[in-house]
C-alpha cells in the first residue's frame, strides 16, 4: 500500500504530525484534516506534493464524507486532548471527541473504507489501576467527559465492526511525550509544560503532592505502531494499551529534568485537578504480543532530546 492515500485527522497536532511525517517518508499520500485548534501548520511539510490539508472540523458530517473519499485507511487522532478542557467544557469537547468519531464511522461505511486506527486513552480505566498495571480487561471507570467520550467512541467502533465490517485498531495511549507537544496552554501535556518552563527558568507548578504517577511513552516509539496498524493485513479486535509498564511520579520527572539541565527553577504546589487520575501504568503484554516494538527510548533520553542536550 506504499503510495496509497491515508487520512490523518488531527494530523497537524503533536502525535498526528509525527505520524504524517512517517507516512510521507514511507511513500504514502496523506490527507490531513484539522481545525487547527491546537495543531499548527508549522508542524506539517506543506511543500510536499503528496500532502493535502483540509481545514475543518470532524463534527462536520459533510466534510467527513468528503475527507474519506479515495482513502485506503484512516488514523483518527483529532480530539481535544486535554482531560481538564473536557471537564471545563463537556459539550464543546463532546463535538470533537465523540460526534467526530461517529461522523467518521458513518463516512467510512458509506465510502467503503474499512481500516481505522483510533487514539483512545488510558483515561478509560479511571482509578482502577491504582497500584497495579492495568490490563485491557480491567473494568472501565471513565471519570471525566474526555474519558467517557473515548470509551463511547471505542464502543461505536466496535458496533461498526460487527455491523458494517469496519476494521478498527484501537490503541489506549498512556502519556505520550516528545517534540511538537504544544506547551503553550495550561491544558498541555505535563512534560511539555515542565520542560519549557525549566528551560526558561520559570517556576513550575505541580497540581497536588507530585506523587501521582504516569507511564510516559516517547512519540517516536509510538509512530511505528500506528503505521503497523494502518498497514497490517488484518486487525484483531479489542483495544491495546500503549505504555511501558513503568511508573514515574511527577516528583521523579522533575528530578530527571533537573538532572538533564543541571538545575531546576522553583517548584510550587497547588490543589490537585478534579477528576485527575492518581496512578496510571500500562500492562503492555498485549502490545508486545501483537506489534513489533523497537527498543524503548528511555525517559532520560527523551527528555534530553526535548531539552536539546
Ligand atoms: P494535539 O492537541 O496536539 O492533537 C490533536 C489535533 O486534533 C490538533 O491538531 C487539533 O487542532 C485537532 N483537532 C482537535 N479538535 C478537532 C476537531 N473538532 N476537528 C478537527 N481537528 C481537531 O494532541 P495529541 O497529544 O497529538 O493527541 C492526539 C490524539 O491522541 C487525541 O485523540 C488524544 O486524545 C489522543 N491521546 C493523546 C495522549 C497524549 O498523551 N498525548 C494520550 C492518550 C490519547
Ligand atoms: C494525558 C493526556 C490525555 C491522555 C492521558 C492518557 C494531554 C494534554 N493529556 O492526560 O490526552 O488521554 O494522558 O493517560 O496530553 N500537571 C501538573 N502541572 C501542570 C500540568 C499537569 O502537576 O502544569 C499534572 C496533572 O495534574 C496530572 C499530570 O501532571 O496529574 C499529568 O497531566 P497531563 O499531562 O495533563 O496528562 P493526563 O491528565 O494524564
GROMACS .gro file of N, CA and C in nm, residues 177-179 191 195 218 221 256-257 259-260 295-309:
model
   78
  177UNK      N    1   0.487   1.171   2.501
  177UNK     CA    2   0.559   1.299   2.508
  177UNK      C    3   0.662   1.307   2.397
  178UNK      N    4   0.708   1.429   2.371
  178UNK     CA    5   0.813   1.447   2.270
  178UNK      C    6   0.801   1.583   2.204
  179UNK      N    7   0.885   1.606   2.101
  179UNK     CA    8   0.883   1.734   2.031
  179UNK      C    9   0.747   1.761   1.969
  191UNK      N   10   0.482   1.708   3.049
  191UNK     CA   11   0.626   1.714   3.016
  191UNK      C   12   0.656   1.836   2.930
  195UNK      N   13   0.919   2.102   3.084
  195UNK     CA   14   1.049   2.123   3.016
  195UNK      C   15   1.059   2.266   2.964
  218UNK      N   16   0.760   0.777   2.460
  218UNK     CA   17   0.816   0.875   2.366
  218UNK      C   18   0.749   0.863   2.228
  221UNK      N   19   0.856   0.632   1.948
  221UNK     CA   20   0.832   0.488   1.970
  221UNK      C   21   0.688   0.450   1.936
  256UNK      N   22   1.438   1.414   3.713
  256UNK     CA   23   1.504   1.374   3.588
  256UNK      C   24   1.532   1.496   3.500
  257UNK      N   25   1.438   1.590   3.497
  257UNK     CA   26   1.461   1.713   3.418
  257UNK      C   27   1.577   1.791   3.480
  259UNK      N   28   1.822   1.672   3.642
  259UNK     CA   29   1.948   1.602   3.615
  259UNK      C   30   2.000   1.636   3.474
  260UNK      N   31   1.907   1.640   3.376
  260UNK     CA   32   1.948   1.671   3.239
  260UNK      C   33   2.000   1.815   3.231
  295UNK      N   34   1.343  -0.107   2.051
  295UNK     CA   35   1.381  -0.078   2.189
  295UNK      C   36   1.328   0.059   2.232
  296UNK      N   37   1.275   0.063   2.354
  296UNK     CA   38   1.211   0.187   2.401
  296UNK      C   39   1.312   0.298   2.424
  297UNK      N   40   1.271   0.420   2.395
  297UNK     CA   41   1.354   0.536   2.428
  297UNK      C   42   1.342   0.561   2.579
  298UNK      N   43   1.453   0.553   2.654
  298UNK     CA   44   1.441   0.578   2.798
  298UNK      C   45   1.395   0.722   2.824
  299UNK      N   46   1.321   0.741   2.932
  299UNK     CA   47   1.268   0.874   2.967
  299UNK      C   48   1.378   0.980   2.964
  300UNK      N   49   1.492   0.945   3.024
  300UNK     CA   50   1.604   1.041   3.033
  300UNK      C   51   1.650   1.084   2.893
  301UNK      N   52   1.654   0.990   2.799
  301UNK     CA   53   1.697   1.023   2.662
  301UNK      C   54   1.594   1.110   2.592
  302UNK      N   55   1.465   1.075   2.611
  302UNK     CA   56   1.358   1.155   2.551
  302UNK      C   57   1.362   1.297   2.605
  303UNK      N   58   1.382   1.310   2.735
  303UNK     CA   59   1.390   1.444   2.796
  303UNK      C   60   1.510   1.521   2.742
  304UNK      N   61   1.623   1.452   2.729
  304UNK     CA   62   1.745   1.518   2.680
  304UNK      C   63   1.723   1.572   2.538
  305UNK      N   64   1.652   1.492   2.455
  305UNK     CA   65   1.625   1.538   2.317
  305UNK      C   66   1.535   1.661   2.320
  306UNK      N   67   1.432   1.655   2.405
  306UNK     CA   68   1.338   1.769   2.416
  306UNK      C   69   1.409   1.894   2.465
  307UNK      N   70   1.502   1.874   2.556
  307UNK     CA   71   1.571   1.987   2.618
  307UNK      C   72   1.693   2.031   2.539
  308UNK      N   73   1.714   1.962   2.424
  308UNK     CA   74   1.826   1.999   2.337
  308UNK      C   75   1.961   1.969   2.397
  309UNK      N   76   1.973   1.866   2.481
  309UNK     CA   77   2.103   1.831   2.544
  309UNK      C   78   2.157   1.702   2.485
   0.00000   0.00000   0.00000
